[in-house]
Coordinates of C-alpha atoms in Angstrom, one line a residue:
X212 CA -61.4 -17.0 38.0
X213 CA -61.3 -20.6 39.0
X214 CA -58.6 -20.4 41.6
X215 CA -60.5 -17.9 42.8
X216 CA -63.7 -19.8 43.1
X217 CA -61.5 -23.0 44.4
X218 CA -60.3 -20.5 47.3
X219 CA -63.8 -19.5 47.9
X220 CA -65.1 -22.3 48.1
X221 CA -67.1 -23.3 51.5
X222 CA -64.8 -26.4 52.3
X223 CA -62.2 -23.9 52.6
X224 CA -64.1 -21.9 55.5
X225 CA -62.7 -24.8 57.8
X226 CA -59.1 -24.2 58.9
X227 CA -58.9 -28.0 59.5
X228 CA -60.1 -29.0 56.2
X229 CA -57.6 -26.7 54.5
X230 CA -54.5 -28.4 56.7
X231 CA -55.4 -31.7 55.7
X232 CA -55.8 -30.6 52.1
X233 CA -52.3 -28.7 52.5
X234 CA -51.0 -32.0 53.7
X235 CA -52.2 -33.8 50.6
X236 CA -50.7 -31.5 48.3
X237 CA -47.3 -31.8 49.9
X238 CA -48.1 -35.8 49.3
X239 CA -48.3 -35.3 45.9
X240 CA -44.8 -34.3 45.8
X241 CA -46.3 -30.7 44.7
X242 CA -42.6 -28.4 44.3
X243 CA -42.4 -26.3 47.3
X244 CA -42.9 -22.9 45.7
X245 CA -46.1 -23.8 44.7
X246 CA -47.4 -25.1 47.7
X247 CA -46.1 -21.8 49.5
X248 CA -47.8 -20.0 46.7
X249 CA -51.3 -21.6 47.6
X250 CA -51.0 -20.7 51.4
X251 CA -49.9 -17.0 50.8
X252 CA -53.4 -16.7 48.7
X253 CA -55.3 -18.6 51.0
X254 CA -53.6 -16.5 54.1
X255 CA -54.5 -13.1 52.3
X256 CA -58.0 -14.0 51.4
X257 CA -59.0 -14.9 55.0
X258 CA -56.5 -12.7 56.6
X259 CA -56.6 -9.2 55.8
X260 CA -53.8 -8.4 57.6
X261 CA -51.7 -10.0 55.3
X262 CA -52.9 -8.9 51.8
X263 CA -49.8 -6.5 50.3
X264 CA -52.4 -4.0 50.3
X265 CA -54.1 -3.9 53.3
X266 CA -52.2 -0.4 54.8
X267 CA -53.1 1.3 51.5
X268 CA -56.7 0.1 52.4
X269 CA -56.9 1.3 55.8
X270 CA -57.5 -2.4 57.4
X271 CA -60.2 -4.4 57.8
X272 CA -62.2 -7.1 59.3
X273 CA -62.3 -10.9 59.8
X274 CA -66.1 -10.7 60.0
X275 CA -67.1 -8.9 56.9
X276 CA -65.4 -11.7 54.9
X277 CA -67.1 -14.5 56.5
X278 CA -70.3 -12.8 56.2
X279 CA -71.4 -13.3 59.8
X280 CA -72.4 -10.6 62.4
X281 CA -69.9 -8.5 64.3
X282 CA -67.4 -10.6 66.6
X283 CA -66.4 -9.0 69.8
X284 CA -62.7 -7.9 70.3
X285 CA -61.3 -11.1 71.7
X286 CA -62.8 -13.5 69.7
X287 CA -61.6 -11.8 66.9
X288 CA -58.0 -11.7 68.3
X289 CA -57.9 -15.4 69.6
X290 CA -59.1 -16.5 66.1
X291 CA -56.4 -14.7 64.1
X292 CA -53.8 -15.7 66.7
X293 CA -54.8 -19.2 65.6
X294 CA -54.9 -18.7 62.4
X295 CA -51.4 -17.7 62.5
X296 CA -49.8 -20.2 64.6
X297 CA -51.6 -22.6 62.2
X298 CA -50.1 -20.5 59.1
X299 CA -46.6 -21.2 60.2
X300 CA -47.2 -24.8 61.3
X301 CA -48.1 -25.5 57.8
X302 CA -45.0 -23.6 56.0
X303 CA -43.1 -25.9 54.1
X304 CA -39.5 -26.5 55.6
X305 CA -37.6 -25.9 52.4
X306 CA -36.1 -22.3 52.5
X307 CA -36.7 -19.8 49.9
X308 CA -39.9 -21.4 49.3
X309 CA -42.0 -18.6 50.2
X310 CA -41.9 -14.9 50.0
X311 CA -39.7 -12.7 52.4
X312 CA -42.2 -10.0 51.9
X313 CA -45.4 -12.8 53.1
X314 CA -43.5 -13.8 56.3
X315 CA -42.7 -10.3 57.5
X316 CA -46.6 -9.7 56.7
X317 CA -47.1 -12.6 58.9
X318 CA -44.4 -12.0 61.5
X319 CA -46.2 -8.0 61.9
X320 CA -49.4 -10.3 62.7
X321 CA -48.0 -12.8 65.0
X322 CA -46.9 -10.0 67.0
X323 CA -49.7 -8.1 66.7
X324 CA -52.1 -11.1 68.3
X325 CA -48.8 -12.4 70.3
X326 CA -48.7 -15.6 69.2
X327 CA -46.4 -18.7 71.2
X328 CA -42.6 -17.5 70.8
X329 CA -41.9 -20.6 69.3
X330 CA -43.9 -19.6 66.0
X331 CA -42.4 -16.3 66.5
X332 CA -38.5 -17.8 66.8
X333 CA -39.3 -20.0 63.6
X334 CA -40.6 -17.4 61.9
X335 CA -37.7 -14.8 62.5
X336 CA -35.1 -17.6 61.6
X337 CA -37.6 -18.4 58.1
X338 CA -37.3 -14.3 57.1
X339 CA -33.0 -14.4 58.4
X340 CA -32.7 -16.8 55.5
X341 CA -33.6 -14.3 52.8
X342 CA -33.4 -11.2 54.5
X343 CA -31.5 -9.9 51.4
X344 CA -34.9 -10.6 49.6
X345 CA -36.7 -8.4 52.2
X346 CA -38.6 -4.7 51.2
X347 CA -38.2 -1.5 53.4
X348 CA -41.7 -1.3 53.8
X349 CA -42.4 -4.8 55.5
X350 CA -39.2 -4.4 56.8
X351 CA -41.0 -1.2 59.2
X352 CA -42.7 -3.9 61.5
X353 CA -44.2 -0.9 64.5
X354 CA -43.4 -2.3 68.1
X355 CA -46.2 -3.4 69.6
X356 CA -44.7 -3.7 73.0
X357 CA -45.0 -0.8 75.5
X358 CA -41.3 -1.7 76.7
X359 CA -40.4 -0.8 73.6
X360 CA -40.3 2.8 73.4
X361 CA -40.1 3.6 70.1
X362 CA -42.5 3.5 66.9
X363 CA -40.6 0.8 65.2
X364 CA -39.8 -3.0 66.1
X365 CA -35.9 -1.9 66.4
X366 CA -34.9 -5.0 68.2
X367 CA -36.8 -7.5 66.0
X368 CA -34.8 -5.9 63.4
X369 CA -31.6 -6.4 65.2
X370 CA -32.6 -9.9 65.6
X371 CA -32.8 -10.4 62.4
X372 CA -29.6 -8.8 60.9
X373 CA -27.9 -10.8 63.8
X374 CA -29.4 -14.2 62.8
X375 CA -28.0 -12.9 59.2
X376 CA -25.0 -12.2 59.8
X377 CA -24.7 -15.7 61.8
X378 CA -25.9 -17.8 59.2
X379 CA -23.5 -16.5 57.2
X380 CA -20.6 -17.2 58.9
X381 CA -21.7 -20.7 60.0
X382 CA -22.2 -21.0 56.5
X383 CA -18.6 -20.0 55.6
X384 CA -19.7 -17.2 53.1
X385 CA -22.2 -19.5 51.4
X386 CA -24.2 -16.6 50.3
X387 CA -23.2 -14.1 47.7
X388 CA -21.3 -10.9 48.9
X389 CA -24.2 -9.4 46.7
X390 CA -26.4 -10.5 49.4
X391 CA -24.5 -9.3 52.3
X392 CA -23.8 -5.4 50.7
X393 CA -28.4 -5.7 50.0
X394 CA -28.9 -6.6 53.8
X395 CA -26.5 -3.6 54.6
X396 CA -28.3 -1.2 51.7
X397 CA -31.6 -2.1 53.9
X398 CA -30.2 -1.6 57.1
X399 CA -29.4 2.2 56.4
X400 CA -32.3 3.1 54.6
X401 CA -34.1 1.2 58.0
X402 CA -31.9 3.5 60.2
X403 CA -32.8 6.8 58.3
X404 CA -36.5 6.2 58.5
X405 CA -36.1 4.7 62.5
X406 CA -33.7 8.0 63.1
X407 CA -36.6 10.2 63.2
X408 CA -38.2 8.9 66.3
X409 CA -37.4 11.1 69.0
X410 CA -37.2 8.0 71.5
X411 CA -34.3 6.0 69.5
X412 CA -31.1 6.1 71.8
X413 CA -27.9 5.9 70.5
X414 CA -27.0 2.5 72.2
X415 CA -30.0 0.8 69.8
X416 CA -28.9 3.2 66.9
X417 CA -25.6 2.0 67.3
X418 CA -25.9 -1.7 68.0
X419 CA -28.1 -1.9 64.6
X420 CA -25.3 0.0 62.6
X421 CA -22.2 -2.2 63.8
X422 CA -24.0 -5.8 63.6
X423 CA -22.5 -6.2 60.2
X424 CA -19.3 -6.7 59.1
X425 CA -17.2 -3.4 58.1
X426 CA -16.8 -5.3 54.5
X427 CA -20.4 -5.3 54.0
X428 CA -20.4 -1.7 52.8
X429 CA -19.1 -0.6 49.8
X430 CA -19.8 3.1 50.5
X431 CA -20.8 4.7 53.5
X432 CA -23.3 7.3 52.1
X433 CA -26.5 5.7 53.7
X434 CA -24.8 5.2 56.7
X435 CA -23.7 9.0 56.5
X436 CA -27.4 9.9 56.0
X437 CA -28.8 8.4 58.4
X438 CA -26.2 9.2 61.1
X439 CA -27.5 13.0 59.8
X440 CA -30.8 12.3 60.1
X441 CA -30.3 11.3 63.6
X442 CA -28.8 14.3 64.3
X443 CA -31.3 16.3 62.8
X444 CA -34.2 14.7 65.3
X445 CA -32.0 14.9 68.2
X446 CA -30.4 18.6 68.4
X447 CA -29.6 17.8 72.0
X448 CA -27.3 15.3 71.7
X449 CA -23.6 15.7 73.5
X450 CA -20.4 15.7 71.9
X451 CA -19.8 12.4 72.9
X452 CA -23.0 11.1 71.4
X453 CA -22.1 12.7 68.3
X454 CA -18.1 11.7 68.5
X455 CA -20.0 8.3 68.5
X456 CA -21.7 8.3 65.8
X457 CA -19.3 9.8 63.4
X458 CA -17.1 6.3 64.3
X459 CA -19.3 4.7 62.8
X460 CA -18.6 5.4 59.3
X461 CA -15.4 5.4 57.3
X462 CA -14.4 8.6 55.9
X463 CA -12.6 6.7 53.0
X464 CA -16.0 5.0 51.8
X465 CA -17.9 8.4 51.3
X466 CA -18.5 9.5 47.8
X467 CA -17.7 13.0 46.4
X468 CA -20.9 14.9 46.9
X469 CA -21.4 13.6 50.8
X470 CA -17.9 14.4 51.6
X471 CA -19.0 17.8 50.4
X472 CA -21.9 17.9 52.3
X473 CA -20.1 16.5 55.4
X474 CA -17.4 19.8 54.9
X475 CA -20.7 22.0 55.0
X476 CA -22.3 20.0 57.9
X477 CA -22.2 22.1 61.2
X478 CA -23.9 19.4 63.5
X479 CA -20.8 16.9 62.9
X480 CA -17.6 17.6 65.3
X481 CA -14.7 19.4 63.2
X482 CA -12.4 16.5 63.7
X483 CA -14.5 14.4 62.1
X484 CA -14.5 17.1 59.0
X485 CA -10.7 17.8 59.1
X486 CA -10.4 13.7 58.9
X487 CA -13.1 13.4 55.7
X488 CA -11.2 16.3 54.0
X489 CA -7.6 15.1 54.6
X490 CA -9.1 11.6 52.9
X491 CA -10.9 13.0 50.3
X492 CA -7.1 15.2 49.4
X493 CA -5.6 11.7 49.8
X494 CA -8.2 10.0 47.3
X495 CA -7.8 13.3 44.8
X496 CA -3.6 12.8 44.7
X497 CA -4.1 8.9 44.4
X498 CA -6.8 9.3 41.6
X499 CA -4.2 11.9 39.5
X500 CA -1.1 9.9 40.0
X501 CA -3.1 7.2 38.8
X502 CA -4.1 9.2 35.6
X503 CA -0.3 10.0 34.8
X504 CA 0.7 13.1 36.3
X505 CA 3.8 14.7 35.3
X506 CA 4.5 17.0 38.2
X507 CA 7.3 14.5 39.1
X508 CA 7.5 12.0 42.2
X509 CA 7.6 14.2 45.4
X510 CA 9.5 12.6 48.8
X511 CA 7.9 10.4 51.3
X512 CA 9.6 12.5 53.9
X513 CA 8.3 15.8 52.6
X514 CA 5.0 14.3 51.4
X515 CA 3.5 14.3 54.6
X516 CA 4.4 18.0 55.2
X517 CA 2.6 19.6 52.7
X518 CA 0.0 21.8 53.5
X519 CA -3.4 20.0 52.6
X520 CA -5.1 21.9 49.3
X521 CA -8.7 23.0 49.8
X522 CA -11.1 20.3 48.5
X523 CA -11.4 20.9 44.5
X524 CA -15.1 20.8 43.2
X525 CA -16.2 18.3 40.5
X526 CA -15.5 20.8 37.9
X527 CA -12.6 21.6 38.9
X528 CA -11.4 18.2 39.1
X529 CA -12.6 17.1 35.5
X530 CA -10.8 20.5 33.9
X531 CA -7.8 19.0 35.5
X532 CA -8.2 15.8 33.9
X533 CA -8.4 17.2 30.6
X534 CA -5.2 18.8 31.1
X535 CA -3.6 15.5 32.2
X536 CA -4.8 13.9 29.3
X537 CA -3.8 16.4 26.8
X538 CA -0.4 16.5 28.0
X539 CA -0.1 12.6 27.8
X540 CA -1.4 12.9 24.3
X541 CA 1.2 15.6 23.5
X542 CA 4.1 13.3 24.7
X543 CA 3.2 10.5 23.5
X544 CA 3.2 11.9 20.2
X545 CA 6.9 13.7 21.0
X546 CA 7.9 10.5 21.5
X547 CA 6.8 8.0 18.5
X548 CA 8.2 11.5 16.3
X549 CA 11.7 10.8 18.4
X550 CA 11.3 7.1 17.9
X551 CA 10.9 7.3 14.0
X552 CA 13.6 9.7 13.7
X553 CA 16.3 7.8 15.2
X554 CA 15.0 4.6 13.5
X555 CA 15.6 6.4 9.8
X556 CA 18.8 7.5 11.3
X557 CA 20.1 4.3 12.0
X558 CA 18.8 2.6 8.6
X559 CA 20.4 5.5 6.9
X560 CA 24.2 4.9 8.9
X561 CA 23.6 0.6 8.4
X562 CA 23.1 1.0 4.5
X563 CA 26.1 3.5 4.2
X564 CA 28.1 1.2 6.4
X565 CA 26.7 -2.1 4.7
X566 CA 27.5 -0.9 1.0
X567 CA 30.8 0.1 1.8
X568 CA 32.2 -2.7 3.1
X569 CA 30.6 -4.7 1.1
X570 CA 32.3 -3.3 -1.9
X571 CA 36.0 -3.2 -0.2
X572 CA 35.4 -6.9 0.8
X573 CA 35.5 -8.1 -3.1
X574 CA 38.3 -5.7 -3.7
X575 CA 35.9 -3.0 -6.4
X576 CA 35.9 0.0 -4.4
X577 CA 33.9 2.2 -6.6
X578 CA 36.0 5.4 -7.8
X579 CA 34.3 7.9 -6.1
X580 CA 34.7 6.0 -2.5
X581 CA 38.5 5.7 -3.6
X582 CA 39.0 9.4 -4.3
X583 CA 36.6 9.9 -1.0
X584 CA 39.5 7.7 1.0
X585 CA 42.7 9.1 -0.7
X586 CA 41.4 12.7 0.1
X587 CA 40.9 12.0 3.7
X588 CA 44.0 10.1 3.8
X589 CA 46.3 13.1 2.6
X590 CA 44.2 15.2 4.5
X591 CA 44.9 13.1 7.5
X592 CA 48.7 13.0 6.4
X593 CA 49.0 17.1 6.0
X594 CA 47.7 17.4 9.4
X595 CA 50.2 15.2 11.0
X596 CA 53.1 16.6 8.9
X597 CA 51.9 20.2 10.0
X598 CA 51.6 19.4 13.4
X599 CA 54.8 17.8 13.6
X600 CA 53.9 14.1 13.2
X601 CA 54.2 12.0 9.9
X602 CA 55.1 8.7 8.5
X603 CA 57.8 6.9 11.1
X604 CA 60.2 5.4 8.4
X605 CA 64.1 5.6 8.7
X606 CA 64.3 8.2 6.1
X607 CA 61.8 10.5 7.5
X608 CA 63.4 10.3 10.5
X609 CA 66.7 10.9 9.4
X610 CA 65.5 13.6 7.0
X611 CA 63.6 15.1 9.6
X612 CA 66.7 15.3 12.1
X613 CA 69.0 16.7 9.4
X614 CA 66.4 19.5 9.3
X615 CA 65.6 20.3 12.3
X616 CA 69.9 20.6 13.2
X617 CA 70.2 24.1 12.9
X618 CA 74.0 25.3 12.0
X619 CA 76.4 27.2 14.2
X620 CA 76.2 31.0 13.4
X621 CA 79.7 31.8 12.2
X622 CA 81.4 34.8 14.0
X623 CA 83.7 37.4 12.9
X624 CA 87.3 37.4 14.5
X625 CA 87.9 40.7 16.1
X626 CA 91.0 42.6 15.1
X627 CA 91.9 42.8 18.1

């Protein structure tokens, strides 16, 4: 209530007296914000053009708030055009000091009364600083320029995003990449609402969509719809208008549901369809070789000879991904079952191994190794004897060669 019956006061009525009290705030050393604060008020009370609400309220007039009679038509314009030149003469230079949202209020209304393009220039380069800061619905600035052609300011826009874009590279990247993927969120919803006007040419549509830097979109869904939208408002345009557009997105940067859309779209050309399907296969094979699929590494050389698979729905896609997973589960568990298994073996065969020798080393063989030994041994010693081997001494051999001589079979003399 007091601020409000500060603002109201009748010292404030004079534009000079309010400078000079601006001025002495500043002198204070008052923070910035604050001071930006107290001119947005005072610029909405005496302004109505200004106030956040003034569309909603259908407009208004200087002259009702002043409490005077009727002004004619030009004095009412000359005195808002200097009340807005004054407006921005008074802004304080820090940036981010006041709202994006006020100055593109206040940019609509310099334009409106066509105020000296240096206040306009200033301006624009204020709002360029935090455009990322910046509402679609101040953003919708109408052209107020018969040269124009359209409904909407899409130059000033362009301007803007241009002055953007340049401050951030002169700035080597000193804003967020937050800041730059915001700008480019605005920019598509700013092309789907400026598609619909049946007097937006393709050269504006496509100057505002390629300003920014291809990084600056994650996905190109917006982009997508507004490229669609176009289309939709302009059923006449030629193949090469529409072969145009389409190069503006990237088919690798659409989600799911709008490639599916894009499949089912009859006003794109079918290249560009056959090139969002063929990406959205590629994406499907990366995403389940990434998941662990077991159907086994195919060959570069044949990979690119395979026929491309229809496009799998989100249902079926997720079924497959339980599958995956199941499997994985399953072999992992195969596996630790293999892994403790041959672990026990190994203790088992170490202990038999360790005990053993262990027992031989001190020279008490336990009885039931010995007989174990002595049984293989003349096990080992009948099957060499059997198959013709033994112990090599002298008397085996000589015992085996007396043996093996057979003797001379002894023949009968005939009688005759």
């Amino acid at each position: 209530m007091a601020a409000d019956s500060w603002f109201n006061d009748a010292c404030i009525l004079d534009m000079d007296y309010f400078v000079k009290t601006v001025a002495a705030i500043k002198a204070k050393g008052v923070r910035p914000d604050l001071v930006g604060s107290i001119i947005s008020h005072y610029a909405s009370k005496w302004l109505p053009e200004l106030a956040e609400d003034f569309l909603e309220k259908g407009g208004g007039d200087l002259s009702e708030f002043e409490g005077g009679p009727p002004e004619s038509a030009m004095a009412s314009w000359m005195k808002k055009r200097f009340f807005a030149e004054t407006l921005v003469g008074i802004l304080p230079t820090e940036q981010d000091s006041v709202a994006c949202d006020f100055l593109l209020r206040l940019l609509r209304a310099a334009n409106m009364v066509g105020v000296e393009p240096s206040y306009r220039l200033e301006l624009e380069k204020r709002v360029s600083w935090q455009l990322e800061r910046a509402s679609l619905k101040e953003l919708m600035i109408p052209s107020f320029s018969h040269a124009c052609g359209t409904l909407l300011d899409i130059e000033l826009v362009l301007r803007l995003v241009k002055s953007f874009v340049s401050l951030e590279v002169e700035g080597g990247g000193s804003k967020s990449g937050a800041a730059l993927v915001k700008v480019a969120k605005l920019v598509d919803c700013y092309l789907a609402e400026a598609a619909v006007d049946s007097n937006l040419s393709i050269g504006k549509f496509v100057a505002l969509a390629s300003v920014l830097p291809g990084h600056a979109r994650s996905s190109d869904d917006g982009l997508y719809r507004a490229i669609d939208t176009y289309l939709k408002a302009h059923p006449n345009v030629s193949k090469q208008g529409r072969k145009t557009l389409c190069e503006l997105m990237d088919s690798r940067k659409l989600s799911p549901e709008a490639s599916l859309h894009v499949a089912q779209n009859e006003r794109l050309p079918v290249r560009v369809v056959i090139q969002v399907l063929f990406s959205e296969q590629a994406k499907l094979n990366r995403h389940l070789d990434w998941s662990g699929s077991f159907s086994g590494a195919r060959s570069p050389k044949l990979a690119g000879l395979e026929t491309p698979a229809r496009c799998l729905s989100k249902r079926e896609e997720s079924v497959q991904q339980a599958e995956i997973w199941k499997l994985r589960e399953e072999v992992a568990r195969l596996q630790s079952q293999c892994g403790g298994m041959q672990a026990q073996i190994e203790r088992m065969l170490e202990k038999k191994s360790k005990g053993f020798f262990r027992w031989k080393k001190i020279g008490l063989v336990p009885s039931s190794v010995k007989n174990t030994v002595g049984v293989v041994e003349r096990v080992d010693e009948a099957e060499r004897v059997e198959a013709g081997f033994g112990t090599f001494t002298p008397v085996n051999m000589k015992t085996r060669l007396v043996r093996g001589r057979t003797p001379p079979k002894k023949w009968r003399k005939s009688t005759s």
